[in-house]
Structures are given as C-alpha cells and as structure tokens.
Amino acid sequence: MAEAVPVRCPACLRENGYTAPVFPCACGSPVNPPLDLSAPPVMLTHRTWSDSWVAVRCTTCGRESEWPHPELGCGSCGTVVRLPVHPLERPESGTGPGTGRGAGPGAAGAADRAARRGEGPADAGAGAPGDAVGDGRAGGPGGGGPAAARPDVGPAHISPPPTAAVPRPAFRPVTIRTARDAVATAALYLRWLGFQDVRQPDGRPIPSAAVDLRAPGLVAQVDPTTAPAGLRAVECVWLNGLTASATSVYFSLAGYTADARDRADELGIPLFVMDLTGMPQPVNDPADELVGSGA
C-alpha cells in the first residue's frame, strides 16, 4: 500500500492526508498513479471524461492502462481537488513494452476497461453500472487523514464520546463512470456500514430527486452532478429523514458549499464525498461517527 502524503487544499489551505489508490494490472501486479508532489492540486469545478482518467504503466509487465485520476475531498471545506500525476515517459522506439502493436495509452485503457466489463471492442466506450474494482487495501475509508485536518467546527451541542469502531471487512469500491455507478457505490457503502435492504431506484437517478436510496431507518441522497451540493439539498434530505423517523445521509461527487456543511453539522447529517475510484470519504463529524459506530 502506498504511503499517505500531505495535500494542501487550495481553497482553505488546510493539509489533508492522501493515499494513492492501488489498482490491479492485467498481469496481477498492483499499480498506482505516480503523484507529482511538486505541482499544486487543482480545484475540480467541472468534470470531463478525458480528464477523469490517467494512463499508468505497470512496472512489472510494462502494460499501459487507464485508471481514475487521483482526487481528494478536503476534510475542512469540502472542496474536491485533482492531484497532478507524472506523465508517462515514451520510449524512443515509439512502441512501449506490453503494447505489442504500438497502441497508445488511450487505446490500451479502453481495451482494459472493455475487458473488465466483459464487452467486445465495439462496446469499449459504453459505461456499465456494475463495474467493480477492488483495491484490496486493508482498513475502512474513515481514515484519519481528512478527518484529522478539520478545524474544531461542529454542532452547538456536546457530542457523546465516540464508540468503538465496528469490525468489518475492507470496503471494496465500485469504479464510478456513470450516475448509476454513483448510486450503486453509495448503496454498497451503506450496506458495508450495516444498513439492511438498501433499495435503489429502478430508473436513472434524477439529480433533483429528494431521495435516491432508502432502507429501514435510513434516507439517503446521492448527488451525481458536478456542482457542489447546496444548503437546500441538505435540508431536503433532513426533512425526508425527519418525516420517516430515519437517519439522513448525503453523498456527493463534487463536495459541498460552506453553508451546506454548516447546516449539516447543526442538523447532525453525515456528509460523504466520492471520487471516481468509488471510495466515499467522510467530510464532517456526524459522518466520522457513522463510520466508527456503523448502522
């Protein structure tokens, strides 16, 4: 497993711990994107398909594959940043090892993604909702990196002492390529936390829908859009949870606005941010408590 490195948020200048994800190469060896720590992280305000992937060469077999570009949600302000990665060094001969046909990383990455989905070359560009990639890392996503860097900002009431962590196997994320992947990842994560019978909507999730996931004692909202979740969205999921006498949880791909985070702290709503690797990260104290205690 790669070591955690400090990443300074360009919005609030807080340092967050980040561990680069490890992906499985076709040869079975682990690969991880080489982070460029000399370059500053970039605030992510708009997602594009081409910028969401990065070419990585396996050091064992030399194969070039495309994997989700490293991203991090700030544990203090909720800003989502993209971490720079060293570009691939091209061999002088023009054909890299492992390609066999001189194919570039884009073609190799598309073929790899199609192979992982069990599709033919004609279907390589189509995303599937059930794409699963397990990173095999030990431990849960509620690590001490982003949470430890948060300032002492929380609800007015005094929180009870944290409960002991619930032993559970490592969470195996689902790579996010579509909006349905985001909902599927949130559902898997909620089941990993201990919620039973988590139900997904039958059709494509609607970003403006109040509730995308339900379970006994749970109301969850998954926002797959590229805009930070705002105050109204947080209050809506809280009202739905209040009506159903259930716990309200919010998942976002693009983070949260400052007033949404403050309101969630006041209402005790757990907030999570997801990157394209499908690993949710808690961004406030209620989320840390939920990860620690489980459902």
Short mmCIF file of the C-alpha atoms (twelve columns), coordinates in Angstrom:
data_MODEL
# 
_entry.id   MODEL 
# 
loop_
_atom_site.group_PDB 
_atom_site.id 
_atom_site.type_symbol 
_atom_site.label_atom_id 
_atom_site.label_alt_id 
_atom_site.label_comp_id 
_atom_site.label_asym_id 
_atom_site.label_seq_id 
_atom_site.Cartn_x 
_atom_site.Cartn_y 
_atom_site.Cartn_z 
_atom_site.pdbx_PDB_model_num 
ATOM 1   C CA . MET A 1   0.000   0.000  0.000   1 
ATOM 2   C CA . ALA A 2   1.263   3.481  -0.846  1 
ATOM 3   C CA . GLU A 3   2.100   5.837  1.985   1 
ATOM 4   C CA . ALA A 4   -0.122  8.796  2.837   1 
ATOM 5   C CA . VAL A 5   1.143   12.156 1.584   1 
ATOM 6   C CA . PRO A 6   0.078   15.646 2.728   1 
ATOM 7   C CA . VAL A 7   -2.055  17.613 0.249   1 
ATOM 8   C CA . ARG A 8   -2.810  21.291 0.872   1 
ATOM 9   C CA . CYS A 9   -6.290  22.427 -0.136  1 
ATOM 10  C CA . PRO A 10  -6.045  25.475 -2.448  1 
ATOM 11  C CA . ALA A 11  -9.313  26.883 -1.056  1 
ATOM 12  C CA . CYS A 12  -8.777  26.814 2.736   1 
ATOM 13  C CA . LEU A 13  -5.025  25.936 2.851   1 
ATOM 14  C CA . ARG A 14  -5.648  23.006 5.190   1 
ATOM 15  C CA . GLU A 15  -3.457  19.920 4.822   1 
ATOM 16  C CA . ASN A 16  -5.158  16.571 4.208   1 
ATOM 17  C CA . GLY A 17  -3.608  13.133 4.169   1 
ATOM 18  C CA . TYR A 18  -3.996  11.259 0.884   1 
ATOM 19  C CA . THR A 19  -3.089  7.707  -0.069  1 
ATOM 20  C CA . ALA A 20  -2.940  6.960  -3.784  1 
ATOM 21  C CA . PRO A 21  -5.315  4.115  -4.775  1 
ATOM 22  C CA . VAL A 22  -3.833  0.829  -5.916  1 
ATOM 23  C CA . PHE A 23  -5.318  -0.870 -8.994  1 
ATOM 24  C CA . PRO A 24  -4.882  -4.429 -10.322 1 
ATOM 25  C CA . CYS A 25  -2.966  -4.769 -13.586 1 
ATOM 26  C CA . ALA A 26  -3.984  -7.460 -16.065 1 
ATOM 27  C CA . CYS A 27  -0.841  -9.362 -15.049 1 
ATOM 28  C CA . GLY A 28  -1.939  -9.352 -11.415 1 
ATOM 29  C CA . SER A 29  0.582   -6.806 -10.155 1 
ATOM 30  C CA . PRO A 30  -0.557  -3.695 -8.253  1 
ATOM 31  C CA . VAL A 31  -0.231  -0.327 -9.993  1 
ATOM 32  C CA . ASN A 32  -0.841  3.162  -8.676  1 
ATOM 33  C CA . PRO A 33  -0.681  6.594  -10.355 1 
ATOM 34  C CA . PRO A 34  2.697   8.336  -9.724  1 
ATOM 35  C CA . LEU A 35  1.738   11.541 -7.915  1 
ATOM 36  C CA . ASP A 36  3.593   14.736 -8.814  1 
ATOM 37  C CA . LEU A 37  4.024   16.237 -5.336  1 
ATOM 38  C CA . SER A 38  5.939   19.231 -6.725  1 
ATOM 39  C CA . ALA A 39  2.825   20.520 -8.527  1 
ATOM 40  C CA . PRO A 40  -0.102  22.057 -6.588  1 
ATOM 41  C CA . PRO A 41  -3.507  20.324 -6.593  1 
ATOM 42  C CA . VAL A 42  -6.181  21.776 -8.870  1 
ATOM 43  C CA . MET A 43  -9.710  22.611 -7.735  1 
ATOM 44  C CA . LEU A 44  -12.239 20.441 -9.561  1 
ATOM 45  C CA . THR A 45  -15.166 22.547 -10.774 1 
ATOM 46  C CA . HIS A 46  -16.103 20.651 -13.946 1 
ATOM 47  C CA . ARG A 47  -15.654 17.005 -14.927 1 
ATOM 48  C CA . THR A 48  -14.857 15.761 -18.403 1 
ATOM 49  C CA . TRP A 49  -14.419 12.163 -19.496 1 
ATOM 50  C CA . SER A 50  -10.897 12.643 -20.863 1 
ATOM 51  C CA . ASP A 51  -9.610  14.453 -17.764 1 
ATOM 52  C CA . SER A 52  -11.094 11.855 -15.397 1 
ATOM 53  C CA . TRP A 53  -8.641  9.143  -16.467 1 
ATOM 54  C CA . VAL A 54  -4.867  8.866  -16.343 1 
ATOM 55  C CA . ALA A 55  -2.515  6.462  -18.115 1 
ATOM 56  C CA . VAL A 56  -0.375  4.345  -15.769 1 
ATOM 57  C CA . ARG A 57  2.367   1.878  -16.785 1 
ATOM 58  C CA . CYS A 58  2.799   -1.341 -14.824 1 
ATOM 59  C CA . THR A 59  6.367   -1.650 -13.543 1 
ATOM 60  C CA . THR A 60  6.199   -5.451 -13.808 1 
ATOM 61  C CA . CYS A 61  4.935   -6.132 -17.328 1 
ATOM 62  C CA . GLY A 62  5.116   -2.639 -18.869 1 
ATOM 63  C CA . ARG A 63  1.442   -2.615 -19.832 1 
ATOM 64  C CA . GLU A 64  -0.197  0.819  -20.110 1 
ATOM 65  C CA . SER A 65  -3.729  1.113  -18.741 1 
ATOM 66  C CA . GLU A 66  -6.061  3.977  -17.887 1 
ATOM 67  C CA . TRP A 67  -7.381  4.374  -14.337 1 
ATOM 68  C CA . PRO A 68  -9.362  7.073  -12.489 1 
ATOM 69  C CA . HIS A 69  -7.373  10.257 -11.950 1 
ATOM 70  C CA . PRO A 70  -6.494  10.747 -8.234  1 
ATOM 71  C CA . GLU A 71  -8.887  13.121 -6.449  1 
ATOM 72  C CA . LEU A 72  -9.345  14.227 -2.854  1 
ATOM 73  C CA . GLY A 73  -12.178 15.869 -0.956  1 
ATOM 74  C CA . CYS A 74  -10.924 18.394 1.599   1 
ATOM 75  C CA . GLY A 75  -11.922 17.371 5.107   1 
ATOM 76  C CA . SER A 76  -12.173 21.002 6.194   1 
ATOM 77  C CA . CYS A 77  -14.104 22.877 3.486   1 
ATOM 78  C CA . GLY A 78  -15.343 20.020 1.285   1 
ATOM 79  C CA . THR A 79  -13.557 21.251 -1.849  1 
ATOM 80  C CA . VAL A 80  -12.731 18.476 -4.321  1 
ATOM 81  C CA . VAL A 81  -9.231  18.729 -5.822  1 
ATOM 82  C CA . ARG A 82  -7.478  16.774 -8.552  1 
ATOM 83  C CA . LEU A 83  -3.897  15.711 -7.836  1 
ATOM 84  C CA . PRO A 84  -1.262  16.106 -10.595 1 
ATOM 85  C CA . VAL A 85  0.325   12.921 -11.905 1 
ATOM 86  C CA . HIS A 86  3.669   12.429 -13.656 1 
ATOM 87  C CA . PRO A 87  3.095   11.830 -17.397 1 
ATOM 88  C CA . LEU A 88  4.254   8.603  -18.965 1 
ATOM 89  C CA . GLU A 89  7.743   8.595  -20.413 1 
ATOM 90  C CA . ARG A 90  7.509   7.461  -24.026 1 
ATOM 91  C CA . PRO A 91  10.173  5.005  -25.282 1 
ATOM 92  C CA . GLU A 92  12.326  6.359  -28.101 1 
ATOM 93  C CA . SER A 93  11.396  3.419  -30.342 1 
ATOM 94  C CA . GLY A 94  7.794   4.574  -30.400 1 
ATOM 95  C CA . THR A 95  6.380   1.305  -29.095 1 
ATOM 96  C CA . GLY A 96  6.268   0.681  -25.395 1 
ATOM 97  C CA . PRO A 97  6.633   -2.720 -23.725 1 
ATOM 98  C CA . GLY A 98  3.429   -4.596 -23.232 1 
ATOM 99  C CA . THR A 99  1.556   -2.904 -26.054 1 
ATOM 100 C CA . GLY A 100 2.699   -5.274 -28.791 1 
ATOM 101 C CA . ARG A 101 1.059   -3.221 -31.540 1 
ATOM 102 C CA . GLY A 102 2.300   0.263  -30.759 1 
ATOM 103 C CA . ALA A 103 -1.083  1.219  -29.336 1 
ATOM 104 C CA . GLY A 104 -1.217  4.366  -27.215 1 
ATOM 105 C CA . PRO A 105 -2.485  4.502  -23.627 1 
ATOM 106 C CA . GLY A 106 -5.920  5.615  -24.721 1 
ATOM 107 C CA . ALA A 107 -6.489  2.503  -26.831 1 
ATOM 108 C CA . ALA A 108 -4.953  0.226  -24.215 1 
ATOM 109 C CA . GLY A 109 -7.061  1.794  -21.466 1 
ATOM 110 C CA . ALA A 110 -10.251 1.431  -23.500 1 
ATOM 111 C CA . ALA A 111 -9.449  -2.218 -24.184 1 
ATOM 112 C CA . ASP A 112 -8.733  -2.822 -20.494 1 
ATOM 113 C CA . ARG A 113 -11.998 -1.225 -19.433 1 
ATOM 114 C CA . ALA A 114 -13.886 -3.275 -22.013 1 
ATOM 115 C CA . ALA A 115 -12.171 -6.456 -20.831 1 
ATOM 116 C CA . ARG A 116 -13.094 -5.726 -17.230 1 
ATOM 117 C CA . ARG A 117 -16.726 -5.300 -18.293 1 
ATOM 118 C CA . GLY A 118 -16.664 -8.428 -20.463 1 
ATOM 119 C CA . GLU A 119 -17.504 -6.463 -23.600 1 
ATOM 120 C CA . GLY A 120 -16.132 -6.514 -27.134 1 
ATOM 121 C CA . PRO A 121 -14.119 -3.706 -28.725 1 
ATOM 122 C CA . ALA A 122 -17.269 -2.122 -30.152 1 
ATOM 123 C CA . ASP A 123 -18.672 -1.680 -26.668 1 
ATOM 124 C CA . ALA A 124 -15.497 -0.357 -25.074 1 
ATOM 125 C CA . GLY A 125 -16.837 3.190  -24.746 1 
ATOM 126 C CA . ALA A 126 -20.091 2.288  -23.011 1 
ATOM 127 C CA . GLY A 127 -20.187 2.541  -19.219 1 
ATOM 128 C CA . ALA A 128 -21.834 -0.190 -17.169 1 
ATOM 129 C CA . PRO A 129 -23.429 0.377  -13.788 1 
ATOM 130 C CA . GLY A 130 -21.899 -2.667 -12.165 1 
ATOM 131 C CA . ASP A 131 -18.204 -2.067 -12.873 1 
ATOM 132 C CA . ALA A 132 -16.400 -3.166 -9.749  1 
ATOM 133 C CA . VAL A 133 -12.750 -2.620 -8.964  1 
ATOM 134 C CA . GLY A 134 -11.455 -3.710 -5.579  1 
ATOM 135 C CA . ASP A 135 -8.261  -2.086 -4.409  1 
ATOM 136 C CA . GLY A 136 -7.567  -4.736 -1.779  1 
ATOM 137 C CA . ARG A 137 -6.472  -2.203 0.782   1 
ATOM 138 C CA . ALA A 138 -6.960  -3.009 4.424   1 
ATOM 139 C CA . GLY A 139 -8.991  -0.752 6.635   1 
ATOM 140 C CA . GLY A 140 -12.093 1.365  6.071   1 
ATOM 141 C CA . PRO A 141 -12.459 4.695  4.332   1 
ATOM 142 C CA . GLY A 142 -12.901 6.560  7.607   1 
ATOM 143 C CA . GLY A 143 -9.173  7.099  7.975   1 
ATOM 144 C CA . GLY A 144 -7.512  9.779  9.995   1 
ATOM 145 C CA . GLY A 145 -6.233  11.850 7.031   1 
ATOM 146 C CA . PRO A 146 -9.026  14.216 6.004   1 
ATOM 147 C CA . ALA A 147 -10.832 13.938 9.340   1 
ATOM 148 C CA . ALA A 148 -7.760  14.851 11.350  1 
ATOM 149 C CA . ALA A 149 -7.237  18.079 9.402   1 
ATOM 150 C CA . ARG A 150 -10.682 19.505 10.065  1 
ATOM 151 C CA . PRO A 151 -10.904 22.548 12.353  1 
ATOM 152 C CA . ASP A 152 -12.887 22.394 15.581  1 
ATOM 153 C CA . VAL A 153 -16.172 23.334 13.957  1 
ATOM 154 C CA . GLY A 154 -19.247 21.329 14.865  1 
ATOM 155 C CA . PRO A 155 -22.774 21.474 16.256  1 
ATOM 156 C CA . ALA A 156 -23.532 23.598 19.270  1 
ATOM 157 C CA . HIS A 157 -24.354 20.592 21.432  1 
ATOM 158 C CA . ILE A 158 -21.650 18.439 23.001  1 
ATOM 159 C CA . SER A 159 -21.301 15.154 21.149  1 
ATOM 160 C CA . PRO A 160 -21.137 11.940 23.180  1 
ATOM 161 C CA . PRO A 161 -17.786 10.145 23.324  1 
ATOM 162 C CA . PRO A 162 -17.108 8.159  20.148  1 
ATOM 163 C CA . THR A 163 -17.996 4.496  20.256  1 
ATOM 164 C CA . ALA A 164 -15.566 1.731  19.435  1 
ATOM 165 C CA . ALA A 165 -15.092 1.012  15.753  1 
ATOM 166 C CA . VAL A 166 -17.234 -1.824 14.437  1 
ATOM 167 C CA . PRO A 167 -15.008 -4.577 12.993  1 
ATOM 168 C CA . ARG A 168 -15.877 -5.142 9.347   1 
ATOM 169 C CA . PRO A 169 -14.027 -6.285 6.225   1 
ATOM 170 C CA . ALA A 170 -12.399 -3.734 3.949   1 
ATOM 171 C CA . PHE A 171 -14.846 -1.904 1.686   1 
ATOM 172 C CA . ARG A 172 -14.493 -2.873 -1.977  1 
ATOM 173 C CA . PRO A 173 -15.438 0.173  -4.075  1 
ATOM 174 C CA . VAL A 174 -17.090 0.325  -7.489  1 
ATOM 175 C CA . THR A 175 -15.378 2.493  -10.113 1 
ATOM 176 C CA . ILE A 176 -17.709 5.403  -10.941 1 
ATOM 177 C CA . ARG A 177 -18.257 6.037  -14.648 1 
ATOM 178 C CA . THR A 178 -21.969 6.915  -14.714 1 
ATOM 179 C CA . ALA A 179 -24.598 8.386  -12.408 1 
ATOM 180 C CA . ARG A 180 -25.931 4.900  -11.732 1 
ATOM 181 C CA . ASP A 181 -22.446 3.844  -10.651 1 
ATOM 182 C CA . ALA A 182 -22.527 6.620  -8.049  1 
ATOM 183 C CA . VAL A 183 -25.840 5.335  -6.671  1 
ATOM 184 C CA . ALA A 184 -24.589 1.736  -6.715  1 
ATOM 185 C CA . THR A 185 -21.436 2.751  -4.836  1 
ATOM 186 C CA . ALA A 186 -23.431 4.606  -2.189  1 
ATOM 187 C CA . ALA A 187 -25.733 1.593  -1.776  1 
ATOM 188 C CA . LEU A 188 -22.770 -0.768 -1.351  1 
ATOM 189 C CA . TYR A 189 -21.179 1.584  1.162   1 
ATOM 190 C CA . LEU A 190 -24.388 1.836  3.211   1 
ATOM 191 C CA . ARG A 191 -24.635 -1.957 3.273   1 
ATOM 192 C CA . TRP A 192 -20.999 -2.042 4.360   1 
ATOM 193 C CA . LEU A 193 -21.926 0.278  7.237   1 
ATOM 194 C CA . GLY A 194 -24.597 -2.196 8.326   1 
ATOM 195 C CA . PHE A 195 -27.842 -0.911 6.803   1 
ATOM 196 C CA . GLN A 196 -30.049 -3.744 5.583   1 
ATOM 197 C CA . ASP A 197 -32.259 -3.927 2.478   1 
ATOM 198 C CA . VAL A 198 -30.874 -0.762 0.827   1 
ATOM 199 C CA . ARG A 199 -33.059 -0.167 -2.230  1 
ATOM 200 C CA . GLN A 200 -32.012 1.622  -5.426  1 
ATOM 201 C CA . PRO A 201 -34.395 3.345  -7.864  1 
ATOM 202 C CA . ASP A 202 -35.302 1.317  -10.943 1 
ATOM 203 C CA . GLY A 203 -34.523 4.067  -13.458 1 
ATOM 204 C CA . ARG A 204 -31.655 6.505  -13.942 1 
ATOM 205 C CA . PRO A 205 -31.200 8.638  -10.781 1 
ATOM 206 C CA . ILE A 206 -32.559 12.164 -11.148 1 
ATOM 207 C CA . PRO A 207 -30.169 14.770 -9.676  1 
ATOM 208 C CA . SER A 208 -33.104 16.863 -8.403  1 
ATOM 209 C CA . ALA A 209 -34.818 13.905 -6.685  1 
ATOM 210 C CA . ALA A 210 -35.109 14.306 -2.911  1 
ATOM 211 C CA . VAL A 211 -34.217 10.708 -2.058  1 
ATOM 212 C CA . ASP A 212 -32.347 8.150  -4.146  1 
ATOM 213 C CA . LEU A 213 -31.810 5.351  -1.593  1 
ATOM 214 C CA . ARG A 214 -33.905 4.002  1.274   1 
ATOM 215 C CA . ALA A 215 -33.548 1.305  3.890   1 
ATOM 216 C CA . PRO A 216 -35.202 0.596  7.250   1 
ATOM 217 C CA . GLY A 217 -34.164 3.569  9.389   1 
ATOM 218 C CA . LEU A 218 -32.308 5.269  6.528   1 
ATOM 219 C CA . VAL A 219 -32.942 8.001  3.967   1 
ATOM 220 C CA . ALA A 220 -30.018 8.823  1.659   1 
ATOM 221 C CA . GLN A 221 -29.425 11.302 -1.148  1 
ATOM 222 C CA . VAL A 222 -26.846 10.696 -3.872  1 
ATOM 223 C CA . ASP A 223 -25.847 13.725 -5.965  1 
ATOM 224 C CA . PRO A 224 -24.011 12.565 -9.136  1 
ATOM 225 C CA . THR A 225 -23.761 16.059 -10.635 1 
ATOM 226 C CA . THR A 226 -20.596 18.145 -10.999 1 
ATOM 227 C CA . ALA A 227 -21.888 21.034 -8.852  1 
ATOM 228 C CA . PRO A 228 -21.317 21.126 -5.068  1 
ATOM 229 C CA . ALA A 229 -24.386 20.195 -3.042  1 
ATOM 230 C CA . GLY A 230 -26.035 23.262 -1.539  1 
ATOM 231 C CA . LEU A 231 -27.975 24.202 1.569   1 
ATOM 232 C CA . ARG A 232 -31.394 23.343 0.131   1 
ATOM 233 C CA . ALA A 233 -30.338 19.814 -0.821  1 
ATOM 234 C CA . VAL A 234 -29.064 19.111 2.700   1 
ATOM 235 C CA . GLU A 235 -32.221 20.468 4.302   1 
ATOM 236 C CA . CYS A 236 -34.417 18.424 1.930   1 
ATOM 237 C CA . VAL A 237 -32.785 15.125 2.831   1 
ATOM 238 C CA . TRP A 238 -33.030 16.067 6.514   1 
ATOM 239 C CA . LEU A 239 -36.771 16.763 6.185   1 
ATOM 240 C CA . ASN A 240 -37.281 13.437 4.414   1 
ATOM 241 C CA . GLY A 241 -35.431 11.646 7.178   1 
ATOM 242 C CA . LEU A 242 -37.413 13.521 9.816   1 
ATOM 243 C CA . THR A 243 -40.684 12.506 8.160   1 
ATOM 244 C CA . ALA A 244 -39.635 8.860  8.005   1 
ATOM 245 C CA . SER A 245 -38.055 8.895  11.509  1 
ATOM 246 C CA . ALA A 246 -34.844 7.727  9.869   1 
ATOM 247 C CA . THR A 247 -31.174 8.650  9.657   1 
ATOM 248 C CA . SER A 248 -30.376 11.067 6.822   1 
ATOM 249 C CA . VAL A 249 -27.140 10.607 4.844   1 
ATOM 250 C CA . TYR A 250 -25.824 12.581 1.858   1 
ATOM 251 C CA . PHE A 251 -23.336 11.534 -0.828  1 
ATOM 252 C CA . SER A 252 -21.858 13.987 -3.349  1 
ATOM 253 C CA . LEU A 253 -19.338 13.715 -6.175  1 
ATOM 254 C CA . ALA A 254 -18.427 17.420 -6.207  1 
ATOM 255 C CA . GLY A 255 -18.359 18.251 -2.484  1 
ATOM 256 C CA . TYR A 256 -20.499 20.774 -0.607  1 
ATOM 257 C CA . THR A 257 -20.905 24.506 -0.246  1 
ATOM 258 C CA . ALA A 258 -19.836 26.105 3.033   1 
ATOM 259 C CA . ASP A 259 -23.392 26.845 4.171   1 
ATOM 260 C CA . ALA A 260 -24.441 23.257 3.364   1 
ATOM 261 C CA . ARG A 261 -21.629 21.906 5.545   1 
ATOM 262 C CA . ASP A 262 -22.514 24.247 8.411   1 
ATOM 263 C CA . ARG A 263 -26.182 23.288 8.221   1 
ATOM 264 C CA . ALA A 264 -25.349 19.577 8.107   1 
ATOM 265 C CA . ASP A 265 -23.228 19.968 11.247  1 
ATOM 266 C CA . GLU A 266 -26.117 21.700 13.011  1 
ATOM 267 C CA . LEU A 267 -28.608 19.012 11.973  1 
ATOM 268 C CA . GLY A 268 -26.207 16.102 12.523  1 
ATOM 269 C CA . ILE A 269 -26.373 14.870 8.904   1 
ATOM 270 C CA . PRO A 270 -23.438 12.686 7.794   1 
ATOM 271 C CA . LEU A 271 -21.851 14.032 4.600   1 
ATOM 272 C CA . PHE A 272 -19.684 11.914 2.308   1 
ATOM 273 C CA . VAL A 273 -17.769 12.835 -0.849  1 
ATOM 274 C CA . MET A 274 -16.969 10.232 -3.516  1 
ATOM 275 C CA . ASP A 275 -14.199 10.206 -6.106  1 
ATOM 276 C CA . LEU A 276 -14.136 8.217  -9.337  1 
ATOM 277 C CA . THR A 277 -12.463 5.261  -7.620  1 
ATOM 278 C CA . GLY A 278 -15.727 4.776  -5.716  1 
ATOM 279 C CA . MET A 279 -14.274 5.261  -2.236  1 
ATOM 280 C CA . PRO A 280 -16.563 7.507  -0.112  1 
ATOM 281 C CA . GLN A 281 -14.809 9.769  2.383   1 
ATOM 282 C CA . PRO A 282 -16.469 11.379 5.442   1 
ATOM 283 C CA . VAL A 283 -16.259 15.180 5.461   1 
ATOM 284 C CA . ASN A 284 -17.877 16.079 8.811   1 
ATOM 285 C CA . ASP A 285 -18.119 14.788 12.373  1 
ATOM 286 C CA . PRO A 286 -21.502 13.007 12.001  1 
ATOM 287 C CA . ALA A 287 -20.049 11.063 9.070   1 
ATOM 288 C CA . ASP A 288 -17.000 10.071 11.135  1 
ATOM 289 C CA . GLU A 289 -19.288 8.881  13.925  1 
ATOM 290 C CA . LEU A 290 -21.378 6.833  11.484  1 
ATOM 291 C CA . VAL A 291 -18.265 5.180  10.035  1 
ATOM 292 C CA . GLY A 292 -16.981 4.411  13.525  1 
ATOM 293 C CA . SER A 293 -20.193 3.028  15.003  1 
ATOM 294 C CA . GLY A 294 -21.940 1.628  11.910  1 
ATOM 295 C CA . ALA A 295 -25.689 1.375  11.448  1 
# 
